[in-house]
């Protein structure tokens, strides 16, 4: 027999132990139940996509992080013979949005119109491994493709907030909302040219991290017009007012872009009024979000006490068009699944009030049997207990029963059972372990 | 805007439409519920494993079908500079058993002993695409690691049969069982040397396909001793008796290997007596199964009216040892998930009696609203319907309402609803479409 070899999972990936799988599964099922109740339906795409699609997808930094799959057979031999650098033809998806756009372009004739899609699945990025960041992780998205109405945003916001509450027991949620068209209007109002807009957004997006002075410095360094920067500086205190109303901003900016303001007003009024208790929706003209593909509404959810966002999304009306040849309105909301599972684990896992439990409320019973004992009676007893809703595992009695009961407790069993003389199971509770 | 580009999924992979995802999800949830009721718990490993592990795993043909992942950064540059053929360092897993062995070797200290593992997940093989075979497909396995007792086989058999019934509504199941040690005993009885055993198994495994004459011809061609082949030929009619008992074979073979016979007798008696109605268990000394890693019990499930098997597995007590440095008893059972989902789809999907339904029994209601209408009332109505357990999708009224209702019906809605003058939803059934 060979010596022990390296059995660690590949760098940056991880094995998931049963307790955590159950936490993840329970969260997933609760999220799915909410999304389904809003009429969304799950779709699936392959993990592999053509490199041509992935590399040409405006995925920004993510494109550099693609795990590329080596060509096979004659294609590989030809590439090697020719000394070609094009040794790969496929890649592992780095998000679920690029595959969704391809899926819709390919299958739209067979799909509902609009498509209300749920996607929960792994994505891969060859990032430098660091604490809490993995090279394979789960994304959890809902998207509506094919519908032009603020109703889309309203449903996405309500469904996402309800899912966050159901799966993670997050009672307090702050939803911030903005619109890229309003950001454009701000840029235009200050005097930024249309071609300067992207770099203005990038600078403005850093307001949280570097403050007003940092943003202004970046704009100056980029050589923007001094008067433009001045106008922007004058507007900043208005934009940074925590409870700025849409109307107040409209007044400050003057007439124009009524469509965007009206759109956002409809969403804020309707979704704001229908949010679950503890969640609130606030217009925030400083919300930018990084992705270049957004074309309209953008939103982000944060939790008091936790930095960064726990969910985010927006409208991207021009992404599908690049594949299909005609634009298809699209809007999506993505839950930060890995981050929330980590928070759930830290808060005490399934024990946390309102959080995802590890499956249903069934008792996990270890039915301890002697090896060579009456198997038939044990099977019958297990069947009876299962019929009553319990989860029953037949476990062979070990020599050290005390140690065995400790181990069973440690691994999440609620009770152990033995058969009495007439084959009836006698169930005794195990003291529930402290979950770390 | 660019012209329409190729949006098909990569060769040999596929997009899954909502109806089929629901069928698959429902089957998965039913299988999981049964497995959990037997005390199994889900584990997860990464999709990527080191090529060293995958390529050194006795995976036979499967190793040639690994999707290999190109090295990255300096590792790739170095390999290219050196003209090395070792351009890849990772590969996509081609089954769930090799990763399970690695997972157990790496994590056993934190895992229950024995580990009763469920794995449901995708695997990848770069096979030549053909009808019904895909390059990404789902495997569905249960395994018990660390326990030496026929109780393991008994639970695997009962759990698998119950899962097949629950998920796929398969009332009639034929479980065949054998033991590699009994096959060895047969080989020895006829006079095959131990080193000839593997090739004897390979020939014998073809009995179903090529018949007795074909098997004998292969053995002759392989240059086996004529007297050995004669003894095997004389034994064949006994082995092929459909209802051969374990005792009858033991008599025919004479004394020896009492442990294997006793082991199998215990399983047949206990599991055979506890199988769900319609399932039966039969000893079959002609059952071989291809994988070289089996060391004891082997089993297969077939369905009357369908060729081939729908589930299979066995004991592989020496696989983990190659990674851990000490042997760990192991036994597993794998459901042919893709094949069964295909059968389910052909039989009429969710409509088939006893088969996996598309989730729960909730009504899917399209709440049809005017764009620009009373959103607040619509949201309130949707909330009320959802609270009663319905799945409610807000859908914008289209100009052609008849066409819209047809589309909603085609995409699986059970009912549509509109609001009356006082905002109360009026729900009307849609005629359920015929599922293809």
CSV table of C-alpha atoms in Angstrom, one decimal, chain A residues 11-433:
chain,number,residue,atom,x,y,z
A,11,UNK,CA,-5.7,25.2,-3.6
A,12,UNK,CA,-8.5,27.7,-3.0
A,13,UNK,CA,-11.3,25.1,-3.0
A,14,UNK,CA,-12.8,23.3,-0.1
A,15,UNK,CA,-14.6,20.2,1.1
A,16,UNK,CA,-17.9,20.9,2.8
A,17,UNK,CA,-18.7,18.9,6.0
A,18,UNK,CA,-22.2,17.5,6.6
A,19,UNK,CA,-23.3,20.2,9.1
A,20,UNK,CA,-22.4,23.0,6.7
A,21,UNK,CA,-24.0,21.2,3.7
A,22,UNK,CA,-27.2,21.0,5.7
A,23,UNK,CA,-27.0,24.7,6.6
A,24,UNK,CA,-26.5,25.5,2.9
A,25,UNK,CA,-29.2,23.2,1.7
A,26,UNK,CA,-31.7,24.6,4.2
A,27,UNK,CA,-30.9,28.2,3.1
A,28,UNK,CA,-31.2,27.2,-0.5
A,29,UNK,CA,-34.5,25.5,-0.1
A,30,UNK,CA,-35.9,28.5,1.8
A,31,UNK,CA,-34.7,30.9,-0.8
A,32,UNK,CA,-36.1,28.7,-3.6
A,33,UNK,CA,-39.5,28.5,-1.8
A,34,UNK,CA,-39.8,32.3,-1.7
A,35,UNK,CA,-38.6,32.8,-5.3
A,36,UNK,CA,-41.0,30.2,-6.5
A,37,UNK,CA,-43.9,31.8,-4.6
A,38,UNK,CA,-43.1,34.9,-6.7
A,39,UNK,CA,-43.4,32.9,-9.9
A,40,UNK,CA,-39.7,32.5,-10.6
A,41,UNK,CA,-38.5,29.1,-12.0
A,42,UNK,CA,-35.1,27.5,-11.8
A,43,UNK,CA,-33.1,27.0,-15.0
A,44,UNK,CA,-29.7,25.3,-15.5
A,45,UNK,CA,-26.8,25.9,-17.8
A,46,UNK,CA,-23.6,23.8,-18.1
A,47,UNK,CA,-20.6,24.7,-15.9
A,48,UNK,CA,-18.5,24.9,-19.1
A,49,UNK,CA,-18.9,27.6,-21.7
A,50,UNK,CA,-17.0,28.4,-24.8
A,51,UNK,CA,-14.0,30.6,-24.1
A,52,UNK,CA,-15.1,32.8,-27.0
A,53,UNK,CA,-18.3,33.6,-25.1
A,54,UNK,CA,-16.7,34.0,-21.7
A,55,UNK,CA,-13.7,36.1,-23.0
A,56,UNK,CA,-15.9,38.4,-25.0
A,57,UNK,CA,-18.5,39.1,-22.3
A,58,UNK,CA,-17.6,42.5,-20.8
A,59,UNK,CA,-16.9,40.6,-17.6
A,60,UNK,CA,-14.1,43.0,-16.8
A,61,UNK,CA,-11.6,41.6,-14.3
A,62,UNK,CA,-13.4,38.3,-14.1
A,63,UNK,CA,-12.4,37.4,-17.6
A,64,UNK,CA,-8.8,37.2,-16.4
A,65,UNK,CA,-9.7,34.7,-13.8
A,66,UNK,CA,-11.2,32.1,-16.1
A,67,UNK,CA,-10.2,28.4,-15.4
A,68,UNK,CA,-9.5,27.4,-19.0
A,69,UNK,CA,-10.0,23.8,-20.2
A,70,UNK,CA,-7.3,22.2,-22.4
A,71,UNK,CA,-8.4,21.3,-25.9
A,72,UNK,CA,-8.6,17.5,-26.5
A,73,UNK,CA,-7.5,15.0,-29.2
A,74,UNK,CA,-6.5,16.3,-32.6
A,75,UNK,CA,-7.4,19.9,-31.7
A,76,UNK,CA,-4.8,19.8,-28.9
A,77,UNK,CA,-2.2,18.1,-31.1
A,78,UNK,CA,-2.7,20.7,-33.9
A,79,UNK,CA,-2.4,23.6,-31.4
A,80,UNK,CA,0.8,22.1,-30.0
A,81,UNK,CA,2.3,21.3,-33.4
A,82,UNK,CA,1.7,24.9,-34.5
A,83,UNK,CA,3.1,26.3,-31.3
A,84,UNK,CA,-0.2,28.1,-30.8
A,85,UNK,CA,-1.0,29.8,-27.5
A,86,UNK,CA,-4.7,28.9,-28.1
A,87,UNK,CA,-4.5,25.6,-26.1
A,88,UNK,CA,-7.9,25.9,-24.5
A,89,UNK,CA,-11.4,26.0,-26.0
A,90,UNK,CA,-13.7,25.9,-23.0
A,91,UNK,CA,-13.8,27.7,-19.6
A,92,UNK,CA,-15.6,27.3,-16.3
A,93,UNK,CA,-18.2,30.0,-15.9
A,94,UNK,CA,-17.2,32.9,-13.7
A,95,UNK,CA,-20.7,34.1,-13.1
A,96,UNK,CA,-24.3,33.2,-13.9
A,97,UNK,CA,-25.2,36.3,-15.9
A,98,UNK,CA,-23.2,35.6,-19.0
A,99,UNK,CA,-24.5,32.0,-19.2
A,100,UNK,CA,-28.1,33.4,-18.6
A,101,UNK,CA,-27.8,35.8,-21.6
A,102,UNK,CA,-26.5,32.9,-23.8
A,103,UNK,CA,-29.3,30.6,-22.5
A,104,UNK,CA,-31.9,33.2,-23.3
A,105,UNK,CA,-30.6,33.9,-26.7
A,106,UNK,CA,-30.5,30.2,-27.5
A,107,UNK,CA,-33.7,29.0,-26.0
A,108,UNK,CA,-36.0,32.1,-25.9
A,109,UNK,CA,-38.6,30.5,-28.3
A,110,UNK,CA,-39.3,27.8,-25.8
A,111,UNK,CA,-39.2,30.0,-22.7
A,112,UNK,CA,-42.0,31.9,-21.0
A,113,UNK,CA,-42.1,35.6,-22.0
A,114,UNK,CA,-41.0,37.2,-19.7
A,115,UNK,CA,-38.6,34.7,-18.3
A,116,UNK,CA,-38.4,34.8,-14.5
A,117,UNK,CA,-35.3,32.8,-13.9
A,118,UNK,CA,-33.8,31.4,-10.7
A,119,UNK,CA,-30.2,30.3,-10.9
A,120,UNK,CA,-28.3,28.8,-7.9
A,121,UNK,CA,-25.1,27.1,-8.7
A,122,UNK,CA,-21.3,27.1,-8.5
A,123,UNK,CA,-19.0,29.5,-10.4
A,124,UNK,CA,-15.3,29.4,-10.6
A,125,UNK,CA,-12.6,32.1,-10.5
A,126,UNK,CA,-8.9,31.6,-10.4
A,127,UNK,CA,-8.4,34.3,-7.8
A,128,UNK,CA,-5.5,34.4,-5.4
A,129,UNK,CA,-6.9,32.5,-2.4
A,130,UNK,CA,-7.6,34.6,0.7
A,131,UNK,CA,-9.7,34.3,3.8
A,132,UNK,CA,-13.3,33.7,3.0
A,133,UNK,CA,-12.8,33.8,-0.7
A,134,UNK,CA,-12.8,30.6,-2.6
A,135,UNK,CA,-12.1,29.6,-6.2
A,136,UNK,CA,-15.4,27.7,-6.4
A,137,UNK,CA,-18.4,29.4,-4.8
A,138,UNK,CA,-22.2,29.5,-5.1
A,139,UNK,CA,-24.1,32.4,-6.7
A,140,UNK,CA,-27.8,32.9,-6.2
A,141,UNK,CA,-29.6,35.0,-8.8
A,142,UNK,CA,-33.1,35.9,-9.9
A,143,UNK,CA,-33.5,37.7,-13.2
A,144,UNK,CA,-36.5,38.8,-15.3
A,145,UNK,CA,-35.8,38.9,-19.1
A,146,UNK,CA,-38.2,40.3,-21.6
A,147,UNK,CA,-40.3,42.8,-19.6
A,148,UNK,CA,-40.2,46.6,-19.5
A,149,UNK,CA,-42.0,47.8,-16.4
A,150,UNK,CA,-41.0,49.0,-13.0
A,151,UNK,CA,-43.1,46.0,-11.8
A,152,UNK,CA,-40.0,43.9,-12.6
A,153,UNK,CA,-37.8,45.8,-10.1
A,154,UNK,CA,-40.6,45.8,-7.5
A,155,UNK,CA,-40.9,42.0,-7.6
A,156,UNK,CA,-37.2,41.5,-7.6
A,157,UNK,CA,-36.8,43.8,-4.5
A,158,UNK,CA,-39.7,42.2,-2.6
A,159,UNK,CA,-38.7,38.6,-3.4
A,160,UNK,CA,-35.0,39.2,-2.5
A,161,UNK,CA,-35.9,40.8,0.8
A,162,UNK,CA,-38.3,38.1,1.7
A,163,UNK,CA,-35.8,35.4,0.7
A,164,UNK,CA,-33.1,37.0,2.9
A,165,UNK,CA,-35.5,37.0,5.8
A,166,UNK,CA,-36.6,33.4,5.2
A,167,UNK,CA,-33.2,31.9,4.7
A,168,UNK,CA,-31.0,33.9,6.9
A,169,UNK,CA,-33.3,35.4,9.5
A,170,UNK,CA,-32.3,39.0,8.7
A,171,UNK,CA,-34.9,41.2,10.2
A,172,UNK,CA,-33.3,44.5,9.4
A,173,UNK,CA,-32.5,45.2,5.8
A,174,UNK,CA,-31.6,48.5,4.2
A,175,UNK,CA,-32.3,48.6,0.4
A,176,UNK,CA,-30.7,51.4,-1.5
A,177,UNK,CA,-31.9,52.2,-5.0
A,178,UNK,CA,-30.7,54.5,-7.8
A,179,UNK,CA,-30.8,54.6,-11.6
A,180,UNK,CA,-27.9,54.8,-14.0
A,181,UNK,CA,-29.9,57.3,-16.0
A,182,UNK,CA,-30.0,59.6,-13.0
A,183,UNK,CA,-26.3,59.2,-12.5
A,184,UNK,CA,-25.9,60.2,-16.1
A,185,UNK,CA,-28.1,63.2,-15.5
A,186,UNK,CA,-25.9,64.2,-12.5
A,187,UNK,CA,-22.8,63.8,-14.7
A,188,UNK,CA,-24.4,65.9,-17.5
A,189,UNK,CA,-25.6,68.5,-14.9
A,190,UNK,CA,-22.0,69.0,-13.7
A,191,UNK,CA,-20.7,69.2,-17.2
A,192,UNK,CA,-19.0,65.8,-17.7
A,193,UNK,CA,-19.1,64.7,-21.3
A,194,UNK,CA,-20.7,61.4,-22.3
A,195,UNK,CA,-17.3,59.9,-23.0
A,196,UNK,CA,-16.2,60.9,-19.5
A,197,UNK,CA,-19.1,59.2,-17.8
A,198,UNK,CA,-17.6,55.7,-17.2
A,199,UNK,CA,-14.5,57.2,-15.5
A,200,UNK,CA,-16.8,59.6,-13.5
A,201,UNK,CA,-18.8,56.6,-12.3
A,202,UNK,CA,-15.7,54.7,-11.3
A,203,UNK,CA,-14.5,57.6,-9.2
A,204,UNK,CA,-17.9,58.3,-7.7
A,205,UNK,CA,-18.3,54.6,-6.8
A,206,UNK,CA,-15.4,55.1,-4.4
A,207,UNK,CA,-17.2,57.7,-2.3
A,208,UNK,CA,-17.8,55.2,0.6
A,209,UNK,CA,-14.1,54.2,0.7
A,210,UNK,CA,-12.2,57.4,0.0
A,211,UNK,CA,-14.7,60.2,0.9
A,212,UNK,CA,-15.6,63.3,-1.1
A,213,UNK,CA,-12.0,64.6,-1.1
A,214,UNK,CA,-10.7,61.3,-2.6
A,215,UNK,CA,-13.2,61.3,-5.3
A,216,UNK,CA,-12.5,64.9,-6.2
A,217,UNK,CA,-8.8,64.2,-6.2
A,218,UNK,CA,-9.2,61.3,-8.6
A,219,UNK,CA,-11.3,63.5,-11.0
A,220,UNK,CA,-8.6,66.2,-10.9
A,221,UNK,CA,-5.9,63.7,-11.5
A,222,UNK,CA,-7.8,62.4,-14.5
A,223,UNK,CA,-7.6,65.9,-15.9
A,224,UNK,CA,-11.4,66.8,-15.7
A,225,UNK,CA,-12.4,70.4,-16.3
A,226,UNK,CA,-12.1,72.5,-13.1
A,227,UNK,CA,-15.5,74.1,-13.5
A,228,UNK,CA,-17.1,70.7,-13.9
A,229,UNK,CA,-15.4,69.4,-10.7
A,230,UNK,CA,-16.6,72.5,-8.9
A,231,UNK,CA,-20.2,72.0,-9.9
A,232,UNK,CA,-19.9,68.4,-8.8
A,233,UNK,CA,-18.4,69.5,-5.5
A,234,UNK,CA,-21.2,71.9,-5.0
A,235,UNK,CA,-23.8,69.2,-5.6
A,236,UNK,CA,-22.1,66.6,-3.4
A,237,UNK,CA,-23.6,67.7,0.0
A,238,UNK,CA,-27.1,67.4,-1.6
A,239,UNK,CA,-26.3,63.9,-2.9
A,240,UNK,CA,-24.8,62.8,0.4
A,241,UNK,CA,-27.9,63.8,2.4
A,242,UNK,CA,-28.9,60.5,3.9
A,243,UNK,CA,-32.7,60.9,3.3
A,244,UNK,CA,-32.6,62.9,0.0
A,245,UNK,CA,-35.9,62.5,-1.8
A,246,UNK,CA,-36.2,61.9,-5.4
A,247,UNK,CA,-38.2,65.1,-5.8
A,248,UNK,CA,-35.5,67.1,-4.0
A,249,UNK,CA,-32.9,65.9,-6.4
A,250,UNK,CA,-35.1,66.5,-9.4
A,251,UNK,CA,-35.5,70.1,-8.2
A,252,UNK,CA,-31.8,70.5,-7.7
A,253,UNK,CA,-31.0,69.1,-11.2
A,254,UNK,CA,-33.8,70.9,-13.0
A,255,UNK,CA,-36.1,69.5,-15.6
A,256,UNK,CA,-35.1,66.4,-17.8
A,257,UNK,CA,-35.0,62.6,-17.6
A,258,UNK,CA,-38.6,62.5,-16.4
A,259,UNK,CA,-38.9,58.9,-17.4
A,260,UNK,CA,-36.1,57.8,-15.1
A,261,UNK,CA,-37.4,59.8,-12.2
A,262,UNK,CA,-41.0,58.5,-12.8
A,263,UNK,CA,-39.7,54.9,-13.0
A,264,UNK,CA,-37.8,55.2,-9.8
A,265,UNK,CA,-40.7,57.0,-8.0
A,266,UNK,CA,-43.1,54.1,-8.9
A,267,UNK,CA,-40.6,51.5,-7.6
A,268,UNK,CA,-39.9,53.4,-4.4
A,269,UNK,CA,-43.6,54.0,-3.7
A,270,UNK,CA,-44.8,50.5,-4.4
A,271,UNK,CA,-41.9,48.4,-3.2
A,272,UNK,CA,-41.3,50.7,-0.2
A,273,UNK,CA,-44.9,50.2,0.9
A,274,UNK,CA,-44.9,46.4,0.6
A,275,UNK,CA,-41.5,45.5,2.2
A,276,UNK,CA,-41.6,43.1,5.1
A,277,UNK,CA,-41.3,44.6,8.5
A,278,UNK,CA,-37.8,45.7,9.4
A,279,UNK,CA,-36.8,46.3,5.8
A,280,UNK,CA,-36.7,49.8,4.3
A,281,UNK,CA,-36.1,51.2,0.9
A,282,UNK,CA,-34.2,54.5,0.4
A,283,UNK,CA,-33.2,56.4,-2.7
A,284,UNK,CA,-29.5,56.9,-2.8
A,285,UNK,CA,-28.0,58.9,-5.6
A,286,UNK,CA,-24.5,57.9,-4.5
A,287,UNK,CA,-25.1,54.2,-5.3
A,288,UNK,CA,-23.1,53.4,-8.5
A,289,UNK,CA,-22.3,49.6,-8.5
A,290,UNK,CA,-19.3,48.5,-10.4
A,291,UNK,CA,-20.5,46.6,-13.4
A,292,UNK,CA,-20.3,48.4,-16.7
A,293,UNK,CA,-23.3,46.6,-18.1
A,294,UNK,CA,-26.1,48.3,-16.1
A,295,UNK,CA,-28.4,50.6,-18.0
A,296,UNK,CA,-31.1,51.7,-15.5
A,297,UNK,CA,-32.2,50.9,-12.0
A,298,UNK,CA,-29.5,49.6,-9.6
A,299,UNK,CA,-30.0,48.4,-6.1
A,300,UNK,CA,-28.1,47.0,-3.1
A,301,UNK,CA,-29.1,45.5,0.2
A,302,UNK,CA,-27.1,45.9,3.4
A,303,UNK,CA,-27.6,44.8,6.9
A,304,UNK,CA,-27.0,47.0,10.0
A,305,UNK,CA,-23.8,45.8,11.6
A,306,UNK,CA,-22.3,44.3,8.6
A,307,UNK,CA,-20.1,46.2,6.1
A,308,UNK,CA,-20.6,45.9,2.4
A,309,UNK,CA,-23.7,44.5,0.8
A,310,UNK,CA,-25.5,41.2,1.1
A,311,UNK,CA,-27.3,41.4,-2.2
A,312,UNK,CA,-27.2,43.6,-5.3
A,313,UNK,CA,-28.4,43.9,-8.8
A,314,UNK,CA,-29.9,46.1,-11.5
A,315,UNK,CA,-31.2,46.5,-15.0
A,316,UNK,CA,-29.0,45.5,-17.9
A,317,UNK,CA,-31.1,46.0,-21.1
A,318,UNK,CA,-28.3,45.6,-23.6
A,319,UNK,CA,-26.4,42.4,-22.6
A,320,UNK,CA,-28.6,39.9,-24.3
A,321,UNK,CA,-28.7,42.0,-27.5
A,322,UNK,CA,-25.0,41.3,-28.0
A,323,UNK,CA,-25.8,37.6,-28.4
A,324,UNK,CA,-29.2,37.7,-29.9
A,325,UNK,CA,-28.9,40.6,-32.3
A,326,UNK,CA,-31.9,42.5,-30.7
A,327,UNK,CA,-32.0,44.0,-27.3
A,328,UNK,CA,-34.0,42.3,-24.6
A,329,UNK,CA,-34.9,44.1,-21.4
A,330,UNK,CA,-33.3,42.4,-18.4
A,331,UNK,CA,-33.0,43.0,-14.7
A,332,UNK,CA,-31.6,40.9,-11.9
A,333,UNK,CA,-30.9,40.6,-8.2
A,334,UNK,CA,-28.1,38.5,-6.7
A,335,UNK,CA,-27.8,37.3,-3.1
A,336,UNK,CA,-24.3,37.0,-1.6
A,337,UNK,CA,-24.9,33.4,-0.7
A,338,UNK,CA,-21.4,32.5,0.6
A,339,UNK,CA,-21.1,35.6,2.7
A,340,UNK,CA,-24.5,35.0,4.3
A,341,UNK,CA,-23.8,31.3,5.0
A,342,UNK,CA,-20.6,32.4,6.7
A,343,UNK,CA,-22.5,34.9,8.8
A,344,UNK,CA,-25.2,32.3,9.6
A,345,UNK,CA,-22.4,29.9,10.7
A,346,UNK,CA,-20.8,32.5,12.9
A,347,UNK,CA,-24.1,33.4,14.5
A,348,UNK,CA,-24.5,29.8,15.7
A,349,UNK,CA,-25.8,28.1,12.6
A,350,UNK,CA,-29.2,26.5,12.8
A,351,UNK,CA,-29.7,27.6,16.3
A,352,UNK,CA,-30.0,31.3,15.4
A,353,UNK,CA,-33.5,32.6,15.7
A,354,UNK,CA,-35.3,32.8,12.4
A,355,UNK,CA,-32.3,31.4,10.5
A,356,UNK,CA,-32.4,28.4,8.2
A,357,UNK,CA,-32.7,25.2,10.2
A,358,UNK,CA,-30.8,22.1,9.2
A,359,UNK,CA,-33.7,20.7,7.3
A,360,UNK,CA,-37.0,19.8,8.9
A,361,UNK,CA,-37.8,19.3,12.5
A,362,UNK,CA,-37.5,15.5,12.4
A,363,UNK,CA,-35.5,13.8,15.2
A,364,UNK,CA,-32.3,12.2,14.2
A,365,UNK,CA,-32.2,8.8,15.9
A,366,UNK,CA,-29.3,6.3,16.1
A,367,UNK,CA,-30.9,2.9,16.4
A,368,UNK,CA,-28.0,1.0,18.0
A,369,UNK,CA,-27.9,-2.7,17.2
A,370,UNK,CA,-25.6,-5.6,18.0
A,371,UNK,CA,-23.7,-6.9,15.0
A,372,UNK,CA,-25.2,-10.4,14.4
A,373,UNK,CA,-28.3,-9.4,16.4
A,374,UNK,CA,-31.9,-9.5,15.3
A,375,UNK,CA,-31.6,-7.5,12.1
A,376,UNK,CA,-35.2,-8.1,11.1
A,377,UNK,CA,-36.5,-6.6,14.3
A,378,UNK,CA,-34.2,-3.7,13.9
A,379,UNK,CA,-35.3,-3.0,10.4
A,380,UNK,CA,-39.0,-3.2,11.5
A,381,UNK,CA,-38.4,-0.8,14.3
A,382,UNK,CA,-36.5,1.6,12.0
A,383,UNK,CA,-39.4,1.5,9.5
A,384,UNK,CA,-41.9,2.3,12.3
A,385,UNK,CA,-39.9,5.3,13.5
A,386,UNK,CA,-39.4,6.6,9.9
A,387,UNK,CA,-43.1,6.3,9.2
A,388,UNK,CA,-43.6,8.7,12.2
A,389,UNK,CA,-41.2,11.2,10.5
A,390,UNK,CA,-38.0,10.4,12.3
A,391,UNK,CA,-34.6,10.1,10.6
A,392,UNK,CA,-33.2,6.7,11.7
A,393,UNK,CA,-29.7,5.5,11.2
A,394,UNK,CA,-28.8,1.9,12.2
A,395,UNK,CA,-25.5,2.0,14.1
A,396,UNK,CA,-23.5,-1.0,15.2
A,397,UNK,CA,-23.0,-1.0,19.0
A,398,UNK,CA,-19.3,-0.3,19.7
A,399,UNK,CA,-17.4,-1.7,22.7
A,400,UNK,CA,-17.1,1.7,24.3
A,401,UNK,CA,-20.8,2.7,24.4
A,402,UNK,CA,-20.1,5.9,26.3
A,403,UNK,CA,-17.7,7.1,23.7
A,404,UNK,CA,-20.1,6.1,21.0
A,405,UNK,CA,-22.9,8.1,22.5
A,406,UNK,CA,-20.6,11.1,22.7
A,407,UNK,CA,-19.7,10.7,19.1
A,408,UNK,CA,-23.3,10.4,18.1
A,409,UNK,CA,-24.1,13.6,20.0
A,410,UNK,CA,-21.2,15.4,18.5
A,411,UNK,CA,-22.4,14.5,15.0
A,412,UNK,CA,-25.9,15.9,15.5
A,413,UNK,CA,-28.0,12.9,16.6
A,414,UNK,CA,-30.9,14.0,18.8
A,415,UNK,CA,-31.6,10.6,20.3
A,416,UNK,CA,-30.4,7.0,20.5
A,417,UNK,CA,-32.7,3.9,20.6
A,418,UNK,CA,-32.4,0.3,21.5
A,419,UNK,CA,-34.9,-2.6,21.1
A,420,UNK,CA,-36.5,-4.0,24.2
A,421,UNK,CA,-37.2,-7.7,24.6
A,422,UNK,CA,-40.2,-7.6,22.4
A,423,UNK,CA,-38.5,-5.6,19.7
A,424,UNK,CA,-40.0,-2.3,20.5
A,425,UNK,CA,-37.6,0.7,20.2
A,426,UNK,CA,-36.9,2.6,23.4
A,427,UNK,CA,-35.8,6.1,22.4
A,428,UNK,CA,-33.7,8.2,24.7
A,429,UNK,CA,-32.6,11.8,24.0
A,430,UNK,CA,-29.0,12.7,23.6
A,431,UNK,CA,-27.9,16.1,25.0
A,432,UNK,CA,-27.7,18.4,22.1
A,433,UNK,CA,-24.1,19.5,21.5
